[in-house]
mmCIF file of C-alpha atoms in Angstrom:
data_model
loop_
_atom_site.group_PDB
_atom_site.id
_atom_site.type_symbol
_atom_site.label_atom_id
_atom_site.label_comp_id
_atom_site.label_asym_id
_atom_site.label_seq_id
_atom_site.Cartn_x
_atom_site.Cartn_y
_atom_site.Cartn_z
ATOM 1 C CA MET E 1 -0.052 0.020 -0.004
ATOM 2 C CA GLU E 2 1.426 3.124 -1.115
ATOM 3 C CA VAL E 3 0.458 6.148 1.159
ATOM 4 C CA SER E 4 1.865 9.831 0.772
ATOM 5 C CA LYS E 5 4.268 10.988 3.459
ATOM 6 C CA SER E 6 2.544 13.780 4.546
ATOM 7 C CA VAL E 7 -0.640 11.434 5.486
ATOM 8 C CA ILE E 8 1.795 9.168 7.224
ATOM 9 C CA ARG E 9 2.838 12.417 9.359
ATOM 10 C CA ARG E 10 -0.556 13.044 10.293
ATOM 11 C CA LEU E 11 -1.249 9.630 11.335
ATOM 12 C CA PRO E 12 0.406 9.840 14.831
ATOM 13 C CA ARG E 13 -1.532 12.936 15.500
ATOM 14 C CA TYR E 14 -4.778 11.016 14.720
ATOM 15 C CA TYR E 15 -3.654 8.393 16.900
ATOM 16 C CA ARG E 16 -2.824 10.655 19.714
ATOM 17 C CA ALA E 17 -6.143 12.469 19.387
ATOM 18 C CA LEU E 18 -8.141 9.302 19.231
ATOM 19 C CA GLY E 19 -6.326 8.079 22.362
ATOM 20 C CA ASP E 20 -7.418 11.074 24.236
ATOM 21 C CA LEU E 21 -11.111 10.697 23.030
ATOM 22 C CA LEU E 22 -10.784 7.048 24.070
ATOM 23 C CA LYS E 23 -9.652 8.140 27.611
ATOM 24 C CA LYS E 24 -12.692 10.707 27.739
ATOM 25 C CA ASP E 25 -15.022 7.747 26.739
ATOM 26 C CA TYR E 26 -15.928 8.778 23.437
ATOM 27 C CA SER E 27 -17.481 5.815 21.379
ATOM 28 C CA LYS E 28 -17.940 7.821 17.984
ATOM 29 C CA ILE E 29 -16.859 10.895 16.446
ATOM 30 C CA SER E 30 -17.634 12.643 13.138
ATOM 31 C CA SER E 31 -15.268 14.108 10.672
ATOM 32 C CA LYS E 32 -16.453 17.535 11.594
ATOM 33 C CA GLU E 33 -15.837 16.919 15.424
ATOM 34 C CA LEU E 34 -12.349 15.647 14.822
ATOM 35 C CA SER E 35 -11.563 18.384 12.407
ATOM 36 C CA ASN E 36 -12.360 20.695 15.263
ATOM 37 C CA ILE E 37 -9.769 18.959 17.515
ATOM 38 C CA MET E 38 -7.117 18.668 15.025
ATOM 39 C CA GLY E 39 -7.313 21.885 13.153
ATOM 40 C CA LEU E 40 -7.531 20.262 9.765
ATOM 41 C CA THR E 41 -10.808 20.508 7.413
ATOM 42 C CA ALA E 42 -13.302 17.591 7.811
ATOM 43 C CA SER E 43 -12.610 16.895 4.125
ATOM 44 C CA GLN E 44 -8.946 16.448 4.494
ATOM 45 C CA ILE E 45 -9.598 14.021 7.428
ATOM 46 C CA ARG E 46 -12.017 12.283 5.270
ATOM 47 C CA GLN E 47 -9.593 12.139 2.573
ATOM 48 C CA ASP E 48 -6.782 11.146 4.753
ATOM 49 C CA LEU E 49 -8.717 8.016 6.471
ATOM 50 C CA ASN E 50 -10.056 6.895 3.006
ATOM 51 C CA CYS E 51 -6.270 6.185 2.271
ATOM 52 C CA PHE E 52 -6.601 3.301 4.321
ATOM 53 C CA GLY E 53 -9.905 2.211 3.311
ATOM 54 C CA GLY E 54 -12.150 4.443 5.137
ATOM 55 C CA PHE E 55 -13.727 3.217 8.308
ATOM 56 C CA GLY E 56 -16.509 5.915 8.754
ATOM 57 C CA GLN E 57 -20.118 5.212 8.104
ATOM 58 C CA GLN E 58 -22.133 7.986 6.544
ATOM 59 C CA GLY E 59 -24.398 9.855 9.160
ATOM 60 C CA TYR E 60 -22.737 7.850 12.109
ATOM 61 C CA GLY E 61 -19.044 9.143 12.029
ATOM 62 C CA TYR E 62 -16.126 7.039 13.102
ATOM 63 C CA SER E 63 -15.856 4.266 15.812
ATOM 64 C CA VAL E 64 -13.237 6.149 18.147
ATOM 65 C CA LYS E 65 -12.018 2.564 19.497
ATOM 66 C CA GLU E 66 -11.861 0.853 15.986
ATOM 67 C CA LEU E 67 -10.241 3.777 14.334
ATOM 68 C CA TYR E 68 -7.681 3.979 17.149
ATOM 69 C CA GLN E 69 -6.893 0.304 16.908
ATOM 70 C CA GLU E 70 -6.947 0.311 13.087
ATOM 71 C CA ILE E 71 -4.312 3.312 12.994
ATOM 72 C CA GLY E 72 -2.282 1.518 15.433
ATOM 73 C CA GLU E 73 -2.176 -1.170 13.368
ATOM 74 C CA ILE E 74 -1.003 0.583 10.348
ATOM 75 C CA LEU E 75 1.687 2.455 12.480
ATOM 76 C CA GLY E 76 2.689 -1.177 13.513
ATOM 77 C CA ILE E 77 2.295 -0.136 17.141
ATOM 78 C CA ASN E 78 1.319 -3.661 18.164
ATOM 79 C CA LYS E 79 4.145 -5.335 17.093
ATOM 80 C CA PRO E 80 7.244 -3.636 18.997
ATOM 81 C CA LEU E 81 10.327 -3.426 17.242
ATOM 82 C CA LYS E 82 13.568 -4.372 18.806
ATOM 83 C CA THR E 83 15.505 -1.314 19.317
ATOM 84 C CA ILE E 84 19.041 -0.361 20.421
ATOM 85 C CA LEU E 85 20.401 3.162 21.686
ATOM 86 C CA ILE E 86 23.925 4.182 21.069
ATOM 87 C CA GLY E 87 25.406 6.967 23.131
ATOM 88 C CA THR E 88 24.070 7.405 26.721
ATOM 89 C CA GLY E 89 25.059 10.871 27.457
ATOM 90 C CA ASN E 90 22.726 13.583 28.477
ATOM 91 C CA LEU E 91 20.525 13.345 25.500
ATOM 92 C CA GLY E 92 20.984 9.445 25.226
ATOM 93 C CA LYS E 93 19.916 8.981 28.848
ATOM 94 C CA THR E 94 16.843 11.178 28.660
ATOM 95 C CA ILE E 95 15.497 9.411 25.510
ATOM 96 C CA ALA E 96 15.893 6.053 27.252
ATOM 97 C CA GLU E 97 14.345 7.158 30.409
ATOM 98 C CA HIS E 98 11.784 9.560 29.068
ATOM 99 C CA ILE E 99 10.244 8.008 25.975
ATOM 100 C CA GLU E 100 7.658 5.361 26.229
ATOM 101 C CA PHE E 101 9.386 3.122 23.668
ATOM 102 C CA SER E 102 6.679 0.451 24.295
ATOM 103 C CA TYR E 103 3.973 2.792 23.736
ATOM 104 C CA ASN E 104 5.167 3.732 20.548
ATOM 105 C CA GLY E 105 5.737 0.349 18.921
ATOM 106 C CA PHE E 106 9.255 -0.185 19.937
ATOM 107 C CA GLU E 107 11.240 -2.392 22.461
ATOM 108 C CA LEU E 108 14.383 -0.939 23.789
ATOM 109 C CA ILE E 109 16.746 -4.151 24.135
ATOM 110 C CA GLY E 110 20.222 -2.602 24.372
ATOM 111 C CA LEU E 111 22.334 0.464 25.397
ATOM 112 C CA PHE E 112 25.962 1.301 24.258
ATOM 113 C CA ASP E 113 28.487 3.937 24.830
ATOM 114 C CA ASN E 114 32.415 4.027 24.276
ATOM 115 C CA ASN E 115 32.806 5.522 27.668
ATOM 116 C CA ASP E 116 34.472 3.339 30.231
ATOM 117 C CA ARG E 117 33.029 5.145 33.019
ATOM 118 C CA VAL E 118 29.605 4.403 31.980
ATOM 119 C CA ILE E 119 29.812 0.859 30.698
ATOM 120 C CA GLY E 120 27.957 -1.308 33.128
ATOM 121 C CA GLN E 121 25.870 1.231 34.734
ATOM 122 C CA LYS E 122 22.022 0.729 34.268
ATOM 123 C CA ILE E 123 19.635 2.936 32.417
ATOM 124 C CA ALA E 124 15.743 2.196 32.107
ATOM 125 C CA ASN E 125 16.652 -1.269 33.490
ATOM 126 C CA LEU E 126 19.239 -2.038 30.628
ATOM 127 C CA GLU E 127 23.100 -2.255 31.604
ATOM 128 C CA ILE E 128 25.056 -0.019 29.387
ATOM 129 C CA MET E 129 27.332 -2.122 26.944
ATOM 130 C CA ASP E 130 30.582 -1.609 25.403
ATOM 131 C CA ILE E 131 30.522 -0.369 21.826
ATOM 132 C CA ASN E 132 32.707 -2.963 20.812
ATOM 133 C CA ASN E 133 30.748 -5.445 21.202
ATOM 134 C CA ILE E 134 27.821 -3.997 19.355
ATOM 135 C CA LYS E 135 28.251 -6.291 16.090
ATOM 136 C CA LYS E 136 28.089 -9.424 18.034
ATOM 137 C CA PHE E 137 24.930 -8.145 19.939
ATOM 138 C CA CYS E 138 23.101 -7.401 16.813
ATOM 139 C CA ILE E 139 24.105 -10.603 14.999
ATOM 140 C CA GLU E 140 22.788 -12.272 18.007
ATOM 141 C CA ASN E 141 19.519 -10.185 18.936
ATOM 142 C CA LYS E 142 18.557 -8.708 15.404
ATOM 143 C CA PRO E 143 17.469 -5.370 16.398
ATOM 144 C CA SER E 144 15.840 -3.791 13.463
ATOM 145 C CA VAL E 145 16.234 0.044 14.796
ATOM 146 C CA ALA E 146 18.936 2.008 16.357
ATOM 147 C CA VAL E 147 18.715 5.384 18.044
ATOM 148 C CA LEU E 148 22.098 7.525 17.440
ATOM 149 C CA CYS E 149 22.686 10.045 20.267
ATOM 150 C CA ILE E 150 26.309 10.399 19.450
ATOM 151 C CA PRO E 151 28.357 12.911 17.429
ATOM 152 C CA LYS E 152 28.414 13.086 13.577
ATOM 153 C CA LYS E 153 31.796 11.367 13.179
ATOM 154 C CA ALA E 154 30.790 8.556 15.479
ATOM 155 C CA ALA E 155 27.402 8.020 13.538
ATOM 156 C CA GLU E 156 29.518 7.866 10.503
ATOM 157 C CA ASN E 157 31.441 4.966 11.893
ATOM 158 C CA ILE E 158 29.026 2.894 13.283
ATOM 159 C CA ALA E 159 26.355 3.367 10.562
ATOM 160 C CA PRO E 160 27.895 0.836 8.138
ATOM 161 C CA ILE E 161 28.443 -1.771 11.087
ATOM 162 C CA LEU E 162 24.967 -1.601 12.048
ATOM 163 C CA ILE E 163 23.286 -1.559 8.694
ATOM 164 C CA ASN E 164 25.149 -4.672 7.734
ATOM 165 C CA SER E 165 24.064 -6.288 10.934
ATOM 166 C CA GLY E 166 20.545 -5.893 9.733
ATOM 167 C CA VAL E 167 19.266 -2.323 11.318
ATOM 168 C CA LYS E 168 16.623 -1.066 9.110
ATOM 169 C CA GLY E 169 15.505 2.144 10.830
ATOM 170 C CA PHE E 170 17.420 4.817 12.209
ATOM 171 C CA TRP E 171 16.093 7.557 14.984
ATOM 172 C CA ASN E 172 18.630 9.909 14.281
ATOM 173 C CA PHE E 173 19.798 12.835 16.670
ATOM 174 C CA SER E 174 23.028 13.279 15.354
ATOM 175 C CA HIS E 175 23.828 15.502 12.483
ATOM 176 C CA TYR E 176 24.986 12.720 10.334
ATOM 177 C CA ASN E 177 23.007 12.716 7.195
ATOM 178 C CA LEU E 178 22.455 8.846 6.784
ATOM 179 C CA VAL E 179 20.367 8.966 3.592
ATOM 180 C CA LEU E 180 22.940 10.590 1.682
ATOM 181 C CA TYR E 181 25.084 7.543 1.883
ATOM 182 C CA TYR E 182 22.207 4.709 2.345
ATOM 183 C CA ASP E 183 19.236 4.462 0.200
ATOM 184 C CA ASP E 184 17.964 1.379 1.696
ATOM 185 C CA VAL E 185 17.488 2.572 5.191
ATOM 186 C CA ILE E 186 14.487 4.585 6.853
ATOM 187 C CA VAL E 187 15.562 7.367 8.943
ATOM 188 C CA GLU E 188 13.577 9.984 11.358
ATOM 189 C CA ASN E 189 15.943 12.903 11.799
ATOM 190 C CA VAL E 190 15.556 14.939 15.062
ATOM 191 C CA HIS E 191 17.891 18.116 14.769
ATOM 192 C CA LEU E 192 16.928 19.968 17.630
ATOM 193 C CA ASP E 193 19.438 22.530 16.836
ATOM 194 C CA ASP E 194 17.735 23.161 13.454
ATOM 195 C CA SER E 195 14.470 23.517 14.990
ATOM 196 C CA LEU E 196 15.896 26.051 17.285
ATOM 197 C CA MET E 197 17.469 27.938 14.512
ATOM 198 C CA ALA E 198 14.037 28.010 12.571
ATOM 199 C CA LEU E 199 12.377 29.338 15.866
ATOM 200 C CA ALA E 200 15.147 32.114 16.036
ATOM 201 C CA PHE E 201 14.522 32.991 12.516
ATOM 202 C CA GLY E 202 10.659 33.453 13.117
ATOM 203 C CA VAL E 203 10.615 35.188 16.102
ATOM 204 C CA ASN E 204 13.194 37.617 14.788
ATOM 205 C CA SER E 205 11.201 38.197 11.572
ATOM 206 C CA LYS E 206 8.426 39.044 13.834
ATOM 207 C CA ILE E 207 10.031 41.439 16.109
ATOM 208 C CA ASN E 208 11.820 43.034 13.281
ATOM 209 C CA LYS E 209 8.391 43.572 11.069
ATOM 210 C CA MET K 1 11.179 39.846 3.205
ATOM 211 C CA GLU K 2 9.022 36.862 2.110
ATOM 212 C CA VAL K 3 10.946 33.538 2.220
ATOM 213 C CA SER K 4 9.403 30.056 1.741
ATOM 214 C CA LYS K 5 9.014 28.070 4.775
ATOM 215 C CA SER K 6 10.908 25.339 2.929
ATOM 216 C CA VAL K 7 14.054 27.402 2.339
ATOM 217 C CA ILE K 8 14.123 28.616 5.869
ATOM 218 C CA ARG K 9 13.930 25.026 6.784
ATOM 219 C CA ARG K 10 17.049 24.406 4.967
ATOM 220 C CA LEU K 11 18.977 27.562 6.295
ATOM 221 C CA PRO K 12 20.035 25.887 9.369
ATOM 222 C CA ARG K 13 21.592 23.015 7.423
ATOM 223 C CA TYR K 14 23.457 25.377 5.354
ATOM 224 C CA TYR K 15 24.704 27.298 8.726
ATOM 225 C CA ARG K 16 25.672 24.194 10.034
ATOM 226 C CA ALA K 17 27.372 22.770 6.811
ATOM 227 C CA LEU K 18 29.419 26.144 6.626
ATOM 228 C CA GLY K 19 30.363 25.894 10.312
ATOM 229 C CA ASP K 20 31.942 22.742 9.488
ATOM 230 C CA LEU K 21 33.699 23.847 6.497
ATOM 231 C CA LEU K 22 34.970 27.072 8.451
ATOM 232 C CA LYS K 23 36.393 24.654 11.014
ATOM 233 C CA LYS K 24 38.238 22.826 8.431
ATOM 234 C CA ASP K 25 39.705 26.248 7.154
ATOM 235 C CA TYR K 26 37.866 26.233 3.711
ATOM 236 C CA SER K 27 37.611 29.964 2.642
ATOM 237 C CA LYS K 28 35.507 29.283 -0.505
ATOM 238 C CA ILE K 29 33.069 26.768 -1.727
ATOM 239 C CA SER K 30 31.475 26.150 -5.238
ATOM 240 C CA SER K 31 27.587 25.558 -5.291
ATOM 241 C CA LYS K 32 28.833 21.878 -6.675
ATOM 242 C CA GLU K 33 30.935 21.050 -3.862
ATOM 243 C CA LEU K 34 28.322 22.523 -1.503
ATOM 244 C CA SER K 35 25.762 20.388 -3.034
ATOM 245 C CA ASN K 36 28.024 17.231 -2.628
ATOM 246 C CA ILE K 37 27.967 17.854 1.190
ATOM 247 C CA MET K 38 24.454 18.650 1.645
ATOM 248 C CA GLY K 39 22.643 16.223 -0.724
ATOM 249 C CA LEU K 40 20.765 19.011 -2.594
ATOM 250 C CA THR K 41 21.383 19.742 -6.384
ATOM 251 C CA ALA K 42 23.472 22.648 -7.054
ATOM 252 C CA SER K 43 20.713 24.456 -8.729
ATOM 253 C CA GLN K 44 18.779 24.287 -5.726
ATOM 254 C CA ILE K 45 21.567 25.634 -3.774
ATOM 255 C CA ARG K 46 21.996 28.716 -5.969
ATOM 256 C CA GLN K 47 18.201 29.270 -5.946
ATOM 257 C CA ASP K 48 17.976 28.961 -2.014
ATOM 258 C CA LEU K 49 20.773 31.601 -1.681
ATOM 259 C CA ASN K 50 19.655 33.601 -4.245
ATOM 260 C CA CYS K 51 16.415 34.149 -2.099
ATOM 261 C CA PHE K 52 18.688 36.272 0.262
ATOM 262 C CA GLY K 53 20.237 38.162 -2.591
ATOM 263 C CA GLY K 54 22.853 35.777 -3.674
ATOM 264 C CA PHE K 55 26.259 36.096 -2.380
ATOM 265 C CA GLY K 56 28.178 33.853 -4.653
ATOM 266 C CA GLN K 57 30.485 35.290 -7.382
ATOM 267 C CA GLN K 58 30.437 33.522 -11.020
ATOM 268 C CA GLY K 59 33.356 31.267 -11.330
ATOM 269 C CA TYR K 60 34.752 31.829 -7.830
ATOM 270 C CA GLY K 61 31.822 30.496 -5.577
ATOM 271 C CA TYR K 62 31.176 31.415 -1.979
ATOM 272 C CA SER K 63 33.140 32.892 0.408
ATOM 273 C CA VAL K 64 32.431 30.366 3.435
ATOM 274 C CA LYS K 65 32.747 32.997 6.124
ATOM 275 C CA GLU K 66 30.651 35.669 4.429
ATOM 276 C CA LEU K 67 28.035 33.219 3.850
ATOM 277 C CA TYR K 68 28.170 31.486 7.187
ATOM 278 C CA GLN K 69 28.013 35.088 8.735
ATOM 279 C CA GLU K 70 25.098 36.262 6.557
ATOM 280 C CA ILE K 71 22.871 33.029 6.959
ATOM 281 C CA GLY K 72 23.759 33.448 10.951
ATOM 282 C CA GLU K 73 22.404 37.266 10.567
ATOM 283 C CA ILE K 74 19.235 36.265 8.843
ATOM 284 C CA LEU K 75 18.854 33.492 11.278
ATOM 285 C CA GLY K 76 18.974 36.034 14.071
ATOM 286 C CA ILE K 77 21.632 34.190 15.677
ATOM 287 C CA ASN K 78 23.666 37.160 16.677
ATOM 288 C CA LYS K 79 21.155 38.824 18.679
ATOM 289 C CA PRO K 80 20.054 36.241 21.281
ATOM 290 C CA LEU K 81 16.316 36.109 22.450
ATOM 291 C CA LYS K 82 15.576 36.150 25.894
ATOM 292 C CA THR K 83 14.173 32.638 26.705
ATOM 293 C CA ILE K 84 12.440 30.734 29.486
ATOM 294 C CA LEU K 85 11.932 27.133 30.136
ATOM 295 C CA ILE K 86 9.050 25.578 31.802
ATOM 296 C CA GLY K 87 8.937 22.384 33.122
ATOM 297 C CA THR K 88 12.325 20.912 34.603
ATOM 298 C CA GLY K 89 11.438 17.269 34.420
ATOM 299 C CA ASN K 90 13.607 14.640 32.735
ATOM 300 C CA LEU K 91 13.058 16.243 29.453
ATOM 301 C CA GLY K 92 13.269 20.223 30.307
ATOM 302 C CA LYS K 93 16.248 19.332 32.436
ATOM 303 C CA THR K 94 18.204 17.858 29.345
ATOM 304 C CA ILE K 95 16.935 20.627 27.231
ATOM 305 C CA ALA K 96 18.152 23.021 29.673
ATOM 306 C CA GLU K 97 21.644 21.639 29.967
ATOM 307 C CA HIS K 98 22.273 19.955 26.747
ATOM 308 C CA ILE K 99 21.141 22.241 23.968
ATOM 309 C CA GLU K 100 23.525 25.129 23.331
ATOM 310 C CA PHE K 101 20.918 28.024 23.730
ATOM 311 C CA SER K 102 23.626 30.488 23.045
ATOM 312 C CA TYR K 103 25.019 29.233 19.925
ATOM 313 C CA ASN K 104 21.437 28.947 18.376
ATOM 314 C CA GLY K 105 20.569 32.666 19.100
ATOM 315 C CA PHE K 106 18.719 32.169 22.485
ATOM 316 C CA GLU K 107 19.728 33.185 25.771
ATOM 317 C CA LEU K 108 18.187 31.124 28.610
ATOM 318 C CA ILE K 109 16.975 33.775 31.599
ATOM 319 C CA GLY K 110 14.662 31.705 33.593
ATOM 320 C CA LEU K 111 13.376 28.110 34.557
ATOM 321 C CA PHE K 112 9.975 27.583 36.120
ATOM 322 C CA ASP K 113 8.275 24.427 37.719
ATOM 323 C CA ASN K 114 5.342 23.635 39.983
ATOM 324 C CA ASN K 115 7.095 21.123 41.898
ATOM 325 C CA ASP K 116 7.968 22.436 45.474
ATOM 326 C CA ARG K 117 10.530 19.469 45.495
ATOM 327 C CA VAL K 118 12.937 21.039 42.514
ATOM 328 C CA ILE K 119 11.763 24.946 43.229
ATOM 329 C CA GLY K 120 15.139 26.480 44.141
ATOM 330 C CA GLN K 121 17.430 24.033 42.819
ATOM 331 C CA LYS K 122 19.845 24.901 40.044
ATOM 332 C CA ILE K 123 20.212 23.975 36.369
ATOM 333 C CA ALA K 124 22.320 25.153 34.082
ATOM 334 C CA ASN K 125 23.342 28.114 36.393
ATOM 335 C CA LEU K 126 19.928 29.207 36.879
ATOM 336 C CA GLU K 127 17.497 28.687 39.868
ATOM 337 C CA ILE K 128 14.557 27.189 39.294
ATOM 338 C CA MET K 129 11.486 29.458 39.885
ATOM 339 C CA ASP K 130 8.046 29.029 41.029
ATOM 340 C CA ILE K 131 5.621 29.016 38.045
ATOM 341 C CA ASN K 132 3.040 31.211 40.004
ATOM 342 C CA ASN K 133 5.986 33.729 39.616
ATOM 343 C CA ILE K 134 5.885 33.469 36.078
ATOM 344 C CA LYS K 135 3.679 36.488 35.117
ATOM 345 C CA LYS K 136 5.711 38.948 37.115
ATOM 346 C CA PHE K 137 8.904 37.642 35.895
ATOM 347 C CA CYS K 138 7.767 38.111 32.253
ATOM 348 C CA ILE K 139 6.583 41.592 32.889
ATOM 349 C CA GLU K 140 9.895 42.555 34.390
ATOM 350 C CA ASN K 141 12.150 40.656 32.085
ATOM 351 C CA LYS K 142 10.646 40.598 28.974
ATOM 352 C CA PRO K 143 11.424 37.173 27.580
ATOM 353 C CA SER K 144 10.235 36.825 23.973
ATOM 354 C CA VAL K 145 10.402 32.964 23.741
ATOM 355 C CA ALA K 146 9.259 30.024 25.850
ATOM 356 C CA VAL K 147 10.330 26.546 25.908
ATOM 357 C CA LEU K 148 7.373 24.090 26.773
ATOM 358 C CA CYS K 149 8.283 21.029 28.619
ATOM 359 C CA ILE K 150 5.129 20.294 30.147
ATOM 360 C CA PRO K 151 1.809 18.224 29.734
ATOM 361 C CA LYS K 152 -0.720 19.267 27.289
ATOM 362 C CA LYS K 153 -3.098 20.385 30.027
ATOM 363 C CA ALA K 154 -0.517 22.629 31.724
ATOM 364 C CA ALA K 155 0.483 24.178 28.394
ATOM 365 C CA GLU K 156 -3.119 25.075 27.521
ATOM 366 C CA ASN K 157 -3.182 26.750 31.210
ATOM 367 C CA ILE K 158 0.233 28.645 30.789
ATOM 368 C CA ALA K 159 0.061 29.814 27.127
ATOM 369 C CA PRO K 160 -2.347 32.949 27.568
ATOM 370 C CA ILE K 161 -0.308 34.075 30.359
ATOM 371 C CA LEU K 162 2.845 34.048 28.529
ATOM 372 C CA ILE K 163 1.214 35.365 25.401
ATOM 373 C CA ASN K 164 -0.145 38.346 27.404
ATOM 374 C CA SER K 165 2.938 39.018 28.701
ATOM 375 C CA GLY K 166 4.838 39.313 25.549
ATOM 376 C CA VAL K 167 6.224 35.763 24.623
ATOM 377 C CA LYS K 168 6.291 35.852 20.982
ATOM 378 C CA GLY K 169 7.667 32.268 20.044
ATOM 379 C CA PHE K 170 7.329 28.777 21.596
ATOM 380 C CA TRP K 171 9.660 25.756 21.381
ATOM 381 C CA ASN K 172 6.690 23.373 21.942
ATOM 382 C CA PHE K 173 7.566 19.710 23.426
ATOM 383 C CA SER K 174 3.989 19.511 24.827
ATOM 384 C CA HIS K 175 1.069 18.073 22.587
ATOM 385 C CA TYR K 176 -0.875 21.257 23.210
ATOM 386 C CA ASN K 177 -1.352 22.714 19.404
ATOM 387 C CA LEU K 178 -0.730 26.204 20.127
ATOM 388 C CA VAL K 179 -1.254 27.491 16.631
ATOM 389 C CA LEU K 180 -5.040 26.185 16.838
ATOM 390 C CA TYR K 181 -5.761 28.821 19.321
ATOM 391 C CA TYR K 182 -3.361 31.510 18.709
ATOM 392 C CA ASP K 183 -2.515 32.803 15.369
ATOM 393 C CA ASP K 184 -0.093 35.469 16.143
ATOM 394 C CA VAL K 185 2.716 33.449 17.776
ATOM 395 C CA ILE K 186 5.793 31.469 16.127
ATOM 396 C CA VAL K 187 5.730 27.780 17.115
ATOM 397 C CA GLU K 188 8.262 25.114 16.549
ATOM 398 C CA ASN K 189 6.796 21.655 17.637
ATOM 399 C CA VAL K 190 8.888 18.979 18.627
ATOM 400 C CA HIS K 191 6.765 15.675 19.168
ATOM 401 C CA LEU K 192 9.085 13.121 19.866
ATOM 402 C CA ASP K 193 6.546 10.421 20.021
ATOM 403 C CA ASP K 194 5.088 11.559 16.417
ATOM 404 C CA SER K 195 8.499 11.040 15.184
ATOM 405 C CA LEU K 196 8.966 7.562 16.906
ATOM 406 C CA MET K 197 5.592 6.425 15.559
ATOM 407 C CA ALA K 198 6.371 7.613 11.977
ATOM 408 C CA LEU K 199 9.612 5.519 12.344
ATOM 409 C CA ALA K 200 7.713 2.602 13.313
ATOM 410 C CA PHE K 201 5.410 2.950 10.214
ATOM 411 C CA GLY K 202 8.117 3.153 7.899
ATOM 412 C CA VAL K 203 10.269 0.195 9.511
ATOM 413 C CA ASN K 204 7.284 -1.948 9.538
ATOM 414 C CA SER K 205 6.277 -1.230 6.028
ATOM 415 C CA LYS K 206 9.933 -2.120 5.114
ATOM 416 C CA ILE K 207 9.901 -5.514 6.954
ATOM 417 C CA ASN K 208 6.552 -6.544 6.040
ATOM 418 C CA LYS K 209 7.164 -5.624 2.238
#
């Protein structure tokens, strides 16, 4: 099934909004109501959901629970992906502790660092392992996703090892532009610095207007 | 000056790439070389930079330092924006400590929390203040940017207070959709959960293909 990237981008927002509605005991919702909550037009919402076969019924709306489960299935949240995290500095540590991996369809199975002082310590119930053992670990445990919380150069060095060991997806906090060099991997970049700079630009434009 | 959002999105990448080149003592660079580094076409790069007046010279290329400074100025990185951060849990703490605010055009001047156990503690050389004092602080210190590391409901409650006190931009880690309710603010959303879900979708599609 080929679905446009912008629809996929919106699916987590649908999933989140529907999860909120479930918690508030909503059983059904119209595209109009959903559009108010999400800030999209009702026709946009109908279009988006039609991409996946359209679960709504004319004059009734959508079953919140069914739609929630269906989107969860589409996102693959019900079958957690084995995931490793590399780099347990400030950022990596927070990511490991803070993000609810299991809620989002991932299972964190290994942490790696190259710093002797942290190897052996525990974060999120996992012991930090030596980066030198990562190849062996990947071959034995077959993680399909790696979270990169390391500098650009380190990411560049570790990427081929991971990809050759079967890693298919990257949650990339490093500034290494993976997709430039590997075209057969799925990459989600989180460039916090870039986001900050875009904000600076926006606010400065506003102030100086 | 009206510049398209996608060009603005790319500016931080240019800025970063040029900063790397400066460190490596490059003095000039052609659009071709820059295109190899950045994974954009040379014509795309010329087009992007033309939006800002075009600093290149035919047959010479771009002066790395001038272009770096020029883009820095466009991004407004040289005049730091007064910034406060709200919510000093795991995520907020890391953001405060980890992100080089000053490097990106921001100056962190205040931290706030509603938890009595952390109020008074120090992070990043700043004492955590009581959220109840935020209005007074904003009126006296005039921050123009707020970083929201708080739950959705808390963000909903604090937003009008901040906006009425002159905050113009938000770095929003909460799930509160500010732009739905306020149309005169600049918002950069960082939804880590959404990014993870999009990754899950991509990897699952790949595995099940």
